[in-house]
């Protein structure tokens, strides 16, 4: 390793593939825990003789050979590492100090150190105890796609023939003379790779992707008992929800149900694109819903979630990450999670080519709210799309009251008075938005005004509104 490369690493600091360790006579246990976590994640480099902040202390030169031998012995002993692990060490000089670099290669095995599994999360080592997390690690290590798992017991009778007819019609509507138009059902499934052959085990049959896309609801429940997508609106009732939809059906119908739920929960804002009015909201909904259905790791019991608040939309779904951390939108290389499901969605017009979702979300979020979406990949993939920053009602009302400048701040009571001068009934969310106050603080204040007889509460808790009390 040359000096310039090492200095660049010191400037960037620790990460999912870089770790700094002090080291005296011999490596401590935490060094081997990091070796284990790197081997179980994406590999990486450990620099012995460097503090966490990047200060180079060096290791004792007289101990350097002993340290290297210790590393080779411990990683090669079955009582320490299971299975045993081969790592490389490199000794070099920096500013007159000796540094030892341990290079841990990426592997296809799951390793244990002293009987314990470790994984790398950002710049920290995490001990893995949960059965689900261990299962996810094995899945991540295997170079397979869960959607392509063949189920010999899954028959054509378990699929909904009406759904097959629908995807055929959707493909023809998107692409006239689409090949699926002239195929019978079985040929279509083979063409879409929903009926596959495993040349290793010599088994063939319908896949998990076929069940998820076209299976009857009871069949999907048997294949994946934990499968569901939970969508909630949480604006007024922050402890529970204002509206909710739980979807457990096939992916085609799930797309329609989730899209409709999100559209009714978000204001629409149009902009002109090539002389035509385009709904930025609908594009955002399309990309978020298709992403949460197409790029999910379906072997995980973690339910997918869509949460809509005043601030934005957050989605969460189990993933099979190639790397862990924030996705850099300027340097993003998309990796398919379920290529067969993705291709079917593309053929029927519910998605575009790989990577287009992130680009479209970035484009239409700027048009919708002026903000930027955020994405974080890991065992759980999360996306956040801000919707409030330039919300029309917020821009017209926030910080204003009659006769004041737009940048003035209003109290909760002033916000209530102003809103009641404009509307006969108001909500907690409207008051919080105008005053810029926490929803819980607004709820407490409104509760006191109701107790004093100044306001009257209307409706149930979930959709409660308030009006001025009659004198």
Short mmCIF file of C-alpha atoms in Angstrom, two decimals:
data_model
loop_
_atom_site.label_atom_id
_atom_site.label_comp_id
_atom_site.label_asym_id
_atom_site.label_seq_id
_atom_site.Cartn_x
_atom_site.Cartn_y
_atom_site.Cartn_z
CA UNK A 1 0.00 0.00 0.00
CA UNK A 2 1.42 3.37 -0.98
CA UNK A 3 1.33 6.45 1.24
CA UNK A 4 -1.17 8.40 -0.88
CA UNK A 5 -3.70 5.57 -0.82
CA UNK A 6 -3.33 5.16 2.95
CA UNK A 7 -3.71 8.90 3.57
CA UNK A 8 -6.88 8.90 1.47
CA UNK A 9 -8.28 6.12 3.68
CA UNK A 10 -7.34 8.05 6.82
CA UNK A 11 -9.19 11.13 5.54
CA UNK A 12 -12.38 9.22 4.79
CA UNK A 13 -12.29 7.25 8.04
CA UNK A 14 -13.97 4.04 9.11
CA UNK A 15 -16.75 2.59 7.00
CA UNK A 16 -18.46 -0.70 6.19
CA UNK A 17 -15.17 -1.93 4.68
CA UNK A 18 -12.51 -0.05 6.71
CA UNK A 19 -11.67 -0.38 10.43
CA UNK A 20 -8.91 1.19 12.55
CA UNK A 21 -7.54 -0.64 15.60
CA UNK A 22 -4.96 0.10 18.25
CA UNK A 23 -2.62 -2.83 18.74
CA UNK A 24 0.09 -3.53 21.29
CA UNK A 25 1.63 -6.96 21.70
CA UNK A 26 -1.18 -8.99 20.07
CA UNK A 27 -4.61 -8.26 18.54
CA UNK A 28 -7.53 -8.09 20.97
CA UNK A 29 -10.76 -10.08 20.59
CA UNK A 30 -12.51 -7.15 18.89
CA UNK A 31 -10.04 -7.39 15.99
CA UNK A 32 -11.20 -10.93 15.30
CA UNK A 33 -14.82 -9.88 15.69
CA UNK A 34 -14.20 -7.33 12.93
CA UNK A 35 -12.49 -9.97 10.77
CA UNK A 36 -15.59 -12.14 11.22
CA UNK A 37 -17.97 -9.27 10.42
CA UNK A 38 -16.03 -8.31 7.27
CA UNK A 39 -16.00 -11.95 6.10
CA UNK A 40 -19.76 -12.13 6.63
CA UNK A 41 -20.42 -8.85 4.83
CA UNK A 42 -18.45 -7.53 1.86
CA UNK A 43 -14.84 -7.98 2.95
CA UNK A 44 -12.59 -5.10 3.92
CA UNK A 45 -9.34 -3.86 5.42
CA UNK A 46 -8.35 -3.54 9.09
CA UNK A 47 -5.44 -1.25 9.92
CA UNK A 48 -3.63 -2.13 13.13
CA UNK A 49 -1.85 0.73 14.84
CA UNK A 50 -4.42 3.42 14.02
CA UNK A 51 -6.84 5.11 16.45
CA UNK A 52 -10.54 5.43 15.66
CA UNK A 53 -10.05 9.09 14.70
CA UNK A 54 -7.36 8.20 12.14
CA UNK A 55 -4.33 9.09 14.26
CA UNK A 56 -1.51 6.72 13.40
CA UNK A 57 0.20 5.31 16.51
CA UNK A 58 1.83 2.29 14.88
CA UNK A 59 2.45 -1.16 16.35
CA UNK A 60 5.68 -2.16 18.13
CA UNK A 61 8.12 -3.12 15.39
CA UNK A 62 9.50 -5.97 17.49
CA UNK A 63 5.98 -7.40 17.83
CA UNK A 64 4.96 -7.09 14.17
CA UNK A 65 5.92 -10.63 13.14
CA UNK A 66 4.27 -12.08 16.23
CA UNK A 67 1.06 -10.16 15.46
CA UNK A 68 0.98 -11.48 11.89
CA UNK A 69 1.54 -15.05 13.08
CA UNK A 70 -1.17 -14.67 15.71
CA UNK A 71 -3.66 -13.55 13.07
CA UNK A 72 -2.80 -16.49 10.81
CA UNK A 73 -3.07 -18.97 13.71
CA UNK A 74 -6.37 -17.71 15.12
CA UNK A 75 -8.18 -17.43 11.77
CA UNK A 76 -6.89 -20.88 10.81
CA UNK A 77 -8.00 -22.64 14.02
CA UNK A 78 -11.39 -24.37 13.87
CA UNK A 79 -11.94 -23.76 17.59
CA UNK A 80 -11.78 -20.00 16.90
CA UNK A 81 -13.20 -19.61 13.38
CA UNK A 82 -15.81 -21.89 11.86
CA UNK A 83 -15.19 -22.44 9.04
CA UNK A 84 -11.53 -21.45 9.10
CA UNK A 85 -10.69 -18.28 7.21
CA UNK A 86 -7.72 -17.18 5.14
CA UNK A 87 -6.74 -13.52 5.41
CA UNK A 88 -3.76 -11.60 4.08
CA UNK A 89 -1.52 -9.27 6.10
CA UNK A 90 0.69 -6.48 4.83
CA UNK A 91 3.22 -4.53 6.89
CA UNK A 92 4.22 -1.00 5.83
CA UNK A 93 5.76 2.16 7.23
CA UNK A 94 3.98 5.47 7.62
CA UNK A 95 5.63 8.53 9.14
CA UNK A 96 8.24 6.29 10.78
CA UNK A 97 5.59 4.02 12.34
CA UNK A 98 4.72 0.40 11.52
CA UNK A 99 1.17 -0.30 10.39
CA UNK A 100 -0.27 -3.74 9.64
CA UNK A 101 -3.08 -4.08 7.15
CA UNK A 102 -5.34 -7.14 7.37
CA UNK A 103 -7.19 -7.82 4.15
CA UNK A 104 -10.40 -9.87 4.56
CA UNK A 105 -11.78 -11.09 1.21
CA UNK A 106 -15.50 -11.31 0.47
CA UNK A 107 -16.69 -14.91 0.68
CA UNK A 108 -19.74 -17.09 0.06
CA UNK A 109 -19.70 -18.67 3.54
CA UNK A 110 -21.15 -17.57 6.88
CA UNK A 111 -18.44 -17.44 9.57
CA UNK A 112 -18.52 -17.73 13.35
CA UNK A 113 -15.88 -16.47 15.75
CA UNK A 114 -15.93 -18.27 19.11
CA UNK A 115 -19.35 -19.65 18.15
CA UNK A 116 -20.81 -16.20 17.45
CA UNK A 117 -21.82 -14.65 14.11
CA UNK A 118 -20.81 -11.02 13.49
CA UNK A 119 -21.94 -8.71 10.70
CA UNK A 120 -20.84 -5.26 9.57
CA UNK A 121 -23.35 -2.42 9.77
CA UNK A 122 -21.98 0.94 8.57
CA UNK A 123 -18.75 1.38 10.60
CA UNK A 124 -19.66 -0.96 13.47
CA UNK A 125 -19.55 -4.68 14.17
CA UNK A 126 -22.89 -6.15 15.22
CA UNK A 127 -23.41 -9.50 16.88
CA UNK A 128 -26.14 -11.47 15.15
CA UNK A 129 -28.40 -13.48 17.45
CA UNK A 130 -31.82 -13.50 15.79
CA UNK A 131 -32.82 -16.46 13.67
CA UNK A 132 -34.30 -14.16 11.03
CA UNK A 133 -31.07 -12.13 10.75
CA UNK A 134 -28.99 -15.30 10.42
CA UNK A 135 -31.34 -16.61 7.74
CA UNK A 136 -31.05 -13.31 5.87
CA UNK A 137 -27.26 -13.57 5.98
CA UNK A 138 -27.33 -17.05 4.45
CA UNK A 139 -29.66 -15.78 1.73
CA UNK A 140 -27.39 -12.83 1.05
CA UNK A 141 -24.39 -15.14 0.80
CA UNK A 142 -26.07 -17.47 -1.64
CA UNK A 143 -25.87 -16.32 -5.23
CA UNK A 144 -29.55 -17.05 -5.90
CA UNK A 145 -32.78 -15.14 -6.32
CA UNK A 146 -35.51 -16.23 -3.93
CA UNK A 147 -38.17 -15.55 -6.57
CA UNK A 148 -36.70 -18.32 -8.76
CA UNK A 149 -37.21 -21.05 -6.16
CA UNK A 150 -39.16 -23.89 -7.79
CA UNK A 151 -42.20 -25.30 -5.98
CA UNK A 152 -42.99 -28.74 -7.48
CA UNK A 153 -46.27 -28.76 -5.55
CA UNK A 154 -47.44 -25.49 -7.10
CA UNK A 155 -49.75 -26.30 -10.01
CA UNK A 156 -51.42 -24.33 -12.79
CA UNK A 157 -54.72 -24.80 -10.93
CA UNK A 158 -53.25 -22.75 -8.05
CA UNK A 159 -52.97 -19.73 -10.34
CA UNK A 160 -55.77 -17.32 -11.23
CA UNK A 161 -56.49 -17.72 -14.96
CA UNK A 162 -58.14 -14.28 -15.00
CA UNK A 163 -54.86 -12.73 -13.85
CA UNK A 164 -52.99 -14.46 -16.67
CA UNK A 165 -55.51 -13.02 -19.13
CA UNK A 166 -55.07 -9.58 -17.56
CA UNK A 167 -51.28 -9.49 -17.85
CA UNK A 168 -51.58 -10.69 -21.46
CA UNK A 169 -53.98 -7.82 -22.21
CA UNK A 170 -51.82 -5.29 -20.31
CA UNK A 171 -48.73 -6.35 -22.27
CA UNK A 172 -50.60 -5.99 -25.58
CA UNK A 173 -51.97 -2.61 -24.52
CA UNK A 174 -48.44 -1.40 -23.77
CA UNK A 175 -46.85 -3.01 -26.83
CA UNK A 176 -49.08 -3.82 -29.81
CA UNK A 177 -48.28 -7.28 -31.25
CA UNK A 178 -46.63 -8.32 -27.99
CA UNK A 179 -45.56 -12.00 -28.21
CA UNK A 180 -47.70 -12.93 -25.21
CA UNK A 181 -50.81 -12.10 -27.25
CA UNK A 182 -50.47 -15.23 -29.36
CA UNK A 183 -49.45 -17.60 -26.54
CA UNK A 184 -51.57 -19.96 -24.49
CA UNK A 185 -51.30 -19.68 -20.70
CA UNK A 186 -48.61 -22.33 -20.20
CA UNK A 187 -46.43 -20.99 -22.99
CA UNK A 188 -46.79 -17.46 -21.61
CA UNK A 189 -45.62 -18.61 -18.17
CA UNK A 190 -42.58 -20.30 -19.68
CA UNK A 191 -41.83 -17.21 -21.77
CA UNK A 192 -42.04 -15.01 -18.66
CA UNK A 193 -39.69 -17.43 -16.81
CA UNK A 194 -42.41 -18.16 -14.27
CA UNK A 195 -42.05 -21.85 -15.10
CA UNK A 196 -38.41 -22.81 -14.79
CA UNK A 197 -35.98 -25.73 -14.75
CA UNK A 198 -33.13 -26.22 -12.29
CA UNK A 199 -30.41 -27.91 -14.29
CA UNK A 200 -28.50 -28.79 -11.12
CA UNK A 201 -31.24 -30.67 -9.30
CA UNK A 202 -33.11 -31.58 -12.52
CA UNK A 203 -36.36 -30.25 -11.07
CA UNK A 204 -38.80 -28.04 -12.92
CA UNK A 205 -42.05 -26.30 -12.18
CA UNK A 206 -43.72 -23.05 -11.25
CA UNK A 207 -41.65 -20.61 -9.21
CA UNK A 208 -42.29 -18.39 -6.23
CA UNK A 209 -42.51 -15.47 -8.68
CA UNK A 210 -45.42 -17.22 -10.44
CA UNK A 211 -47.24 -17.66 -7.14
CA UNK A 212 -46.72 -14.07 -6.08
CA UNK A 213 -47.74 -12.56 -9.40
CA UNK A 214 -50.61 -14.83 -10.37
CA UNK A 215 -51.49 -17.04 -7.41
CA UNK A 216 -54.83 -17.20 -5.65
CA UNK A 217 -54.84 -15.46 -2.28
CA UNK A 218 -55.01 -18.67 -0.25
CA UNK A 219 -52.09 -20.10 -2.22
CA UNK A 220 -49.94 -17.02 -1.57
CA UNK A 221 -50.80 -17.27 2.14
CA UNK A 222 -49.54 -20.89 2.15
CA UNK A 223 -46.36 -20.02 0.23
CA UNK A 224 -45.50 -16.96 2.35
CA UNK A 225 -47.55 -16.78 5.59
CA UNK A 226 -45.85 -13.53 6.67
CA UNK A 227 -46.33 -11.71 3.35
CA UNK A 228 -48.20 -8.43 3.58
CA UNK A 229 -47.85 -4.74 2.81
CA UNK A 230 -49.09 -2.36 5.50
CA UNK A 231 -49.96 1.18 4.35
CA UNK A 232 -50.97 3.85 6.88
CA UNK A 233 -51.70 7.56 6.96
CA UNK A 234 -50.44 9.12 10.19
CA UNK A 235 -51.16 12.85 10.36
CA UNK A 236 -53.46 13.57 13.28
CA UNK A 237 -53.29 10.34 15.29
CA UNK A 238 -49.54 9.90 15.47
CA UNK A 239 -49.72 7.04 17.97
CA UNK A 240 -51.93 4.92 15.72
CA UNK A 241 -53.13 6.02 12.30
CA UNK A 242 -55.78 8.05 10.48
CA UNK A 243 -56.29 5.53 7.68
CA UNK A 244 -54.90 2.08 6.96
CA UNK A 245 -54.76 -0.59 4.25
CA UNK A 246 -53.29 -4.09 4.67
CA UNK A 247 -52.63 -5.92 1.40
CA UNK A 248 -51.99 -9.67 1.17
CA UNK A 249 -53.09 -10.36 -2.40
CA UNK A 250 -51.17 -11.01 -5.64
CA UNK A 251 -48.66 -8.40 -6.81
CA UNK A 252 -50.81 -7.20 -9.72
CA UNK A 253 -53.82 -6.37 -7.56
CA UNK A 254 -51.55 -5.21 -4.72
CA UNK A 255 -50.10 -2.59 -7.07
CA UNK A 256 -53.57 -1.24 -7.87
CA UNK A 257 -54.81 -1.21 -4.27
CA UNK A 258 -51.70 0.45 -2.83
CA UNK A 259 -51.55 3.03 -5.62
CA UNK A 260 -55.19 4.00 -5.11
CA UNK A 261 -54.69 4.29 -1.34
CA UNK A 262 -51.68 6.57 -1.74
CA UNK A 263 -53.30 8.76 -4.40
CA UNK A 264 -56.34 9.46 -2.23
CA UNK A 265 -54.04 10.34 0.69
CA UNK A 266 -51.84 12.84 -1.16
CA UNK A 267 -52.74 16.15 -2.82
CA UNK A 268 -52.26 16.23 -6.57
CA UNK A 269 -50.00 18.82 -8.19
CA UNK A 270 -49.61 19.08 -11.93
CA UNK A 271 -46.84 20.56 -14.00
CA UNK A 272 -46.37 20.97 -17.72
CA UNK A 273 -44.08 18.53 -19.50
CA UNK A 274 -43.70 18.89 -23.26
CA UNK A 275 -46.93 20.88 -23.32
CA UNK A 276 -48.90 18.23 -21.41
CA UNK A 277 -50.09 18.31 -17.80
CA UNK A 278 -48.33 15.61 -15.79
CA UNK A 279 -49.09 14.53 -12.21
CA UNK A 280 -45.89 14.44 -10.17
CA UNK A 281 -47.85 12.72 -7.40
CA UNK A 282 -48.86 9.84 -9.65
CA UNK A 283 -45.27 9.30 -10.77
CA UNK A 284 -44.06 9.23 -7.17
CA UNK A 285 -46.79 6.75 -6.22
CA UNK A 286 -46.00 4.56 -9.23
CA UNK A 287 -42.30 4.34 -8.45
CA UNK A 288 -42.67 3.80 -4.70
CA UNK A 289 -45.30 1.09 -5.07
CA UNK A 290 -43.51 -0.77 -7.85
CA UNK A 291 -40.25 -0.60 -5.89
CA UNK A 292 -41.74 -2.00 -2.69
CA UNK A 293 -43.29 -4.90 -4.63
CA UNK A 294 -40.58 -5.65 -7.19
CA UNK A 295 -37.41 -5.24 -5.14
CA UNK A 296 -38.45 -6.94 -1.90
CA UNK A 297 -36.73 -9.98 -0.40
CA UNK A 298 -39.79 -12.20 -0.04
CA UNK A 299 -38.10 -14.85 2.11
CA UNK A 300 -37.95 -12.35 4.97
CA UNK A 301 -40.85 -12.20 7.44
CA UNK A 302 -40.38 -8.42 7.77
CA UNK A 303 -43.61 -6.81 6.48
CA UNK A 304 -43.36 -4.02 3.95
CA UNK A 305 -44.62 -0.64 5.12
CA UNK A 306 -45.79 2.62 3.59
CA UNK A 307 -46.24 5.49 6.04
CA UNK A 308 -47.68 8.83 4.89
CA UNK A 309 -47.26 11.82 7.21
CA UNK A 310 -47.36 15.60 6.85
CA UNK A 311 -43.60 15.53 6.25
CA UNK A 312 -43.41 12.86 3.59
CA UNK A 313 -43.76 9.26 2.51
CA UNK A 314 -41.54 6.55 3.97
CA UNK A 315 -41.42 3.01 2.60
CA UNK A 316 -39.67 0.03 4.18
CA UNK A 317 -39.15 -3.44 2.79
CA UNK A 318 -36.83 -6.37 3.40
CA UNK A 319 -33.86 -6.36 1.07
CA UNK A 320 -30.90 -8.44 0.02
CA UNK A 321 -28.26 -5.71 -0.08
CA UNK A 322 -25.07 -5.66 -2.06
CA UNK A 323 -23.84 -2.86 0.21
CA UNK A 324 -25.24 -1.13 3.28
CA UNK A 325 -25.71 2.60 3.70
CA UNK A 326 -27.11 5.72 2.05
CA UNK A 327 -27.45 5.46 -1.72
CA UNK A 328 -25.48 8.12 -3.57
CA UNK A 329 -27.83 9.32 -6.28
CA UNK A 330 -24.91 10.66 -8.29
CA UNK A 331 -23.03 7.34 -8.25
CA UNK A 332 -25.73 4.69 -8.21
CA UNK A 333 -25.43 1.24 -9.79
CA UNK A 334 -28.76 -0.61 -9.62
CA UNK A 335 -28.72 -4.33 -8.83
CA UNK A 336 -31.83 -6.46 -9.51
CA UNK A 337 -33.42 -8.14 -6.49
CA UNK A 338 -36.16 -10.02 -8.38
CA UNK A 339 -35.34 -9.82 -12.10
CA UNK A 340 -38.24 -12.05 -13.21
CA UNK A 341 -40.89 -10.07 -11.29
CA UNK A 342 -39.27 -6.84 -12.49
CA UNK A 343 -39.43 -7.99 -16.11
CA UNK A 344 -43.13 -8.91 -15.85
CA UNK A 345 -43.90 -5.49 -14.33
CA UNK A 346 -41.98 -3.85 -17.17
CA UNK A 347 -43.77 -5.90 -19.84
CA UNK A 348 -47.21 -4.89 -18.51
CA UNK A 349 -46.33 -1.22 -18.03
CA UNK A 350 -46.15 -1.02 -14.22
CA UNK A 351 -42.40 -0.33 -14.14
CA UNK A 352 -39.57 0.76 -16.39
CA UNK A 353 -36.01 -0.44 -16.85
CA UNK A 354 -33.78 -1.11 -13.85
CA UNK A 355 -32.61 2.10 -12.19
CA UNK A 356 -35.34 4.29 -13.65
CA UNK A 357 -37.24 4.34 -10.34
CA UNK A 358 -34.54 6.26 -8.50
CA UNK A 359 -34.15 8.70 -11.39
CA UNK A 360 -37.89 9.29 -11.68
CA UNK A 361 -38.33 9.72 -7.93
CA UNK A 362 -35.53 12.28 -7.88
CA UNK A 363 -37.05 14.19 -10.80
CA UNK A 364 -40.67 14.21 -9.65
CA UNK A 365 -39.94 14.80 -5.96
CA UNK A 366 -38.21 18.04 -6.92
CA UNK A 367 -41.27 19.02 -8.93
CA UNK A 368 -43.69 17.95 -6.17
CA UNK A 369 -42.03 19.40 -3.07
CA UNK A 370 -38.71 20.92 -4.13
CA UNK A 371 -36.85 18.35 -2.01
CA UNK A 372 -34.77 15.26 -2.70
CA UNK A 373 -35.70 11.66 -1.92
CA UNK A 374 -33.43 9.64 0.36
CA UNK A 375 -32.64 5.95 0.05
CA UNK A 376 -30.86 3.61 2.47
CA UNK A 377 -30.08 0.01 1.60
CA UNK A 378 -29.47 -2.76 4.09
CA UNK A 379 -31.37 -5.79 5.33
CA UNK A 380 -34.26 -3.32 5.32
CA UNK A 381 -34.41 -0.89 2.38
CA UNK A 382 -35.95 2.48 3.22
CA UNK A 383 -37.01 5.33 0.96
CA UNK A 384 -38.23 8.76 2.04
CA UNK A 385 -39.93 11.28 -0.25
CA UNK A 386 -40.55 14.73 1.28
CA UNK A 387 -43.93 16.21 0.44
CA UNK A 388 -44.18 19.24 2.73
CA UNK A 389 -41.35 21.61 1.81
CA UNK A 390 -43.29 23.56 -0.80
CA UNK A 391 -46.77 22.34 -0.03
CA UNK A 392 -49.19 24.89 -1.53
CA UNK A 393 -51.37 25.27 1.55
CA UNK A 394 -48.30 25.43 3.77
CA UNK A 395 -46.67 28.09 1.62
CA UNK A 396 -49.81 30.21 1.64
CA UNK A 397 -50.43 29.89 5.36
CA UNK A 398 -47.37 28.94 7.39
CA UNK A 399 -46.08 31.77 9.54
CA UNK A 400 -48.80 34.18 8.42
CA UNK A 401 -51.71 35.91 10.03
CA UNK A 402 -53.82 38.81 8.81
CA UNK A 403 -51.87 42.01 8.47
CA UNK A 404 -48.49 40.41 9.20
CA UNK A 405 -45.51 39.66 7.02
CA UNK A 406 -45.08 36.17 5.66
CA UNK A 407 -42.08 35.42 7.85
CA UNK A 408 -43.81 36.23 11.16
CA UNK A 409 -44.50 33.41 13.63
CA UNK A 410 -48.01 32.70 14.91
CA UNK A 411 -49.07 31.10 18.17
CA UNK A 412 -51.39 28.09 18.30
CA UNK A 413 -54.30 30.30 19.36
CA UNK A 414 -53.60 32.80 16.57
CA UNK A 415 -53.47 29.93 14.08
CA UNK A 416 -56.84 28.67 15.34
CA UNK A 417 -58.40 32.11 15.04
CA UNK A 418 -57.07 32.62 11.55
CA UNK A 419 -58.19 29.19 10.34
CA UNK A 420 -61.67 29.62 11.80
CA UNK A 421 -61.96 32.93 10.00
CA UNK A 422 -61.39 31.04 6.74
CA UNK A 423 -63.11 27.71 7.46
CA UNK A 424 -66.11 26.59 9.50
CA UNK A 425 -64.29 23.42 10.65
CA UNK A 426 -60.59 22.81 11.16
CA UNK A 427 -58.23 19.93 12.08
CA UNK A 428 -55.27 19.43 14.37
CA UNK A 429 -53.02 18.96 11.33
CA UNK A 430 -54.04 22.33 9.85
CA UNK A 431 -53.33 24.11 13.14
CA UNK A 432 -49.95 22.42 13.54
CA UNK A 433 -48.98 23.27 9.97
CA UNK A 434 -49.90 26.94 10.27
CA UNK A 435 -48.32 27.47 13.69
CA UNK A 436 -45.30 25.28 13.06
CA UNK A 437 -46.00 23.59 16.41
CA UNK A 438 -45.70 19.96 17.43
CA UNK A 439 -48.94 18.03 16.89
CA UNK A 440 -49.03 16.85 20.50
CA UNK A 441 -48.74 20.44 21.76
CA UNK A 442 -51.58 21.48 19.46
CA UNK A 443 -53.73 18.59 20.66
CA UNK A 444 -53.20 19.59 24.30
CA UNK A 445 -54.06 23.23 23.57
CA UNK A 446 -57.16 22.34 21.59
CA UNK A 447 -58.27 19.97 24.36
CA UNK A 448 -58.12 22.82 26.86
CA UNK A 449 -60.12 25.10 24.54
CA UNK A 450 -62.77 22.39 24.23
CA UNK A 451 -62.89 22.05 28.03
CA UNK A 452 -63.35 25.82 28.34
CA UNK A 453 -66.21 25.75 25.86
CA UNK A 454 -64.46 27.80 23.18
CA UNK A 455 -64.28 24.96 20.67
CA UNK A 456 -66.55 22.01 19.86
CA UNK A 457 -65.16 18.64 18.76
CA UNK A 458 -66.91 16.92 15.85
CA UNK A 459 -66.65 13.29 14.77
CA UNK A 460 -64.64 10.34 15.99
CA UNK A 461 -61.01 10.50 17.09
CA UNK A 462 -59.56 9.40 13.76
CA UNK A 463 -61.31 12.08 11.68
CA UNK A 464 -62.04 14.63 14.37
CA UNK A 465 -62.60 18.24 13.37
CA UNK A 466 -63.25 21.37 15.44
CA UNK A 467 -65.51 24.39 15.10
CA UNK A 468 -66.14 27.54 17.08
CA UNK A 469 -68.55 27.08 19.98
CA UNK A 470 -71.83 28.94 19.56
CA UNK A 471 -72.39 31.72 22.05
#
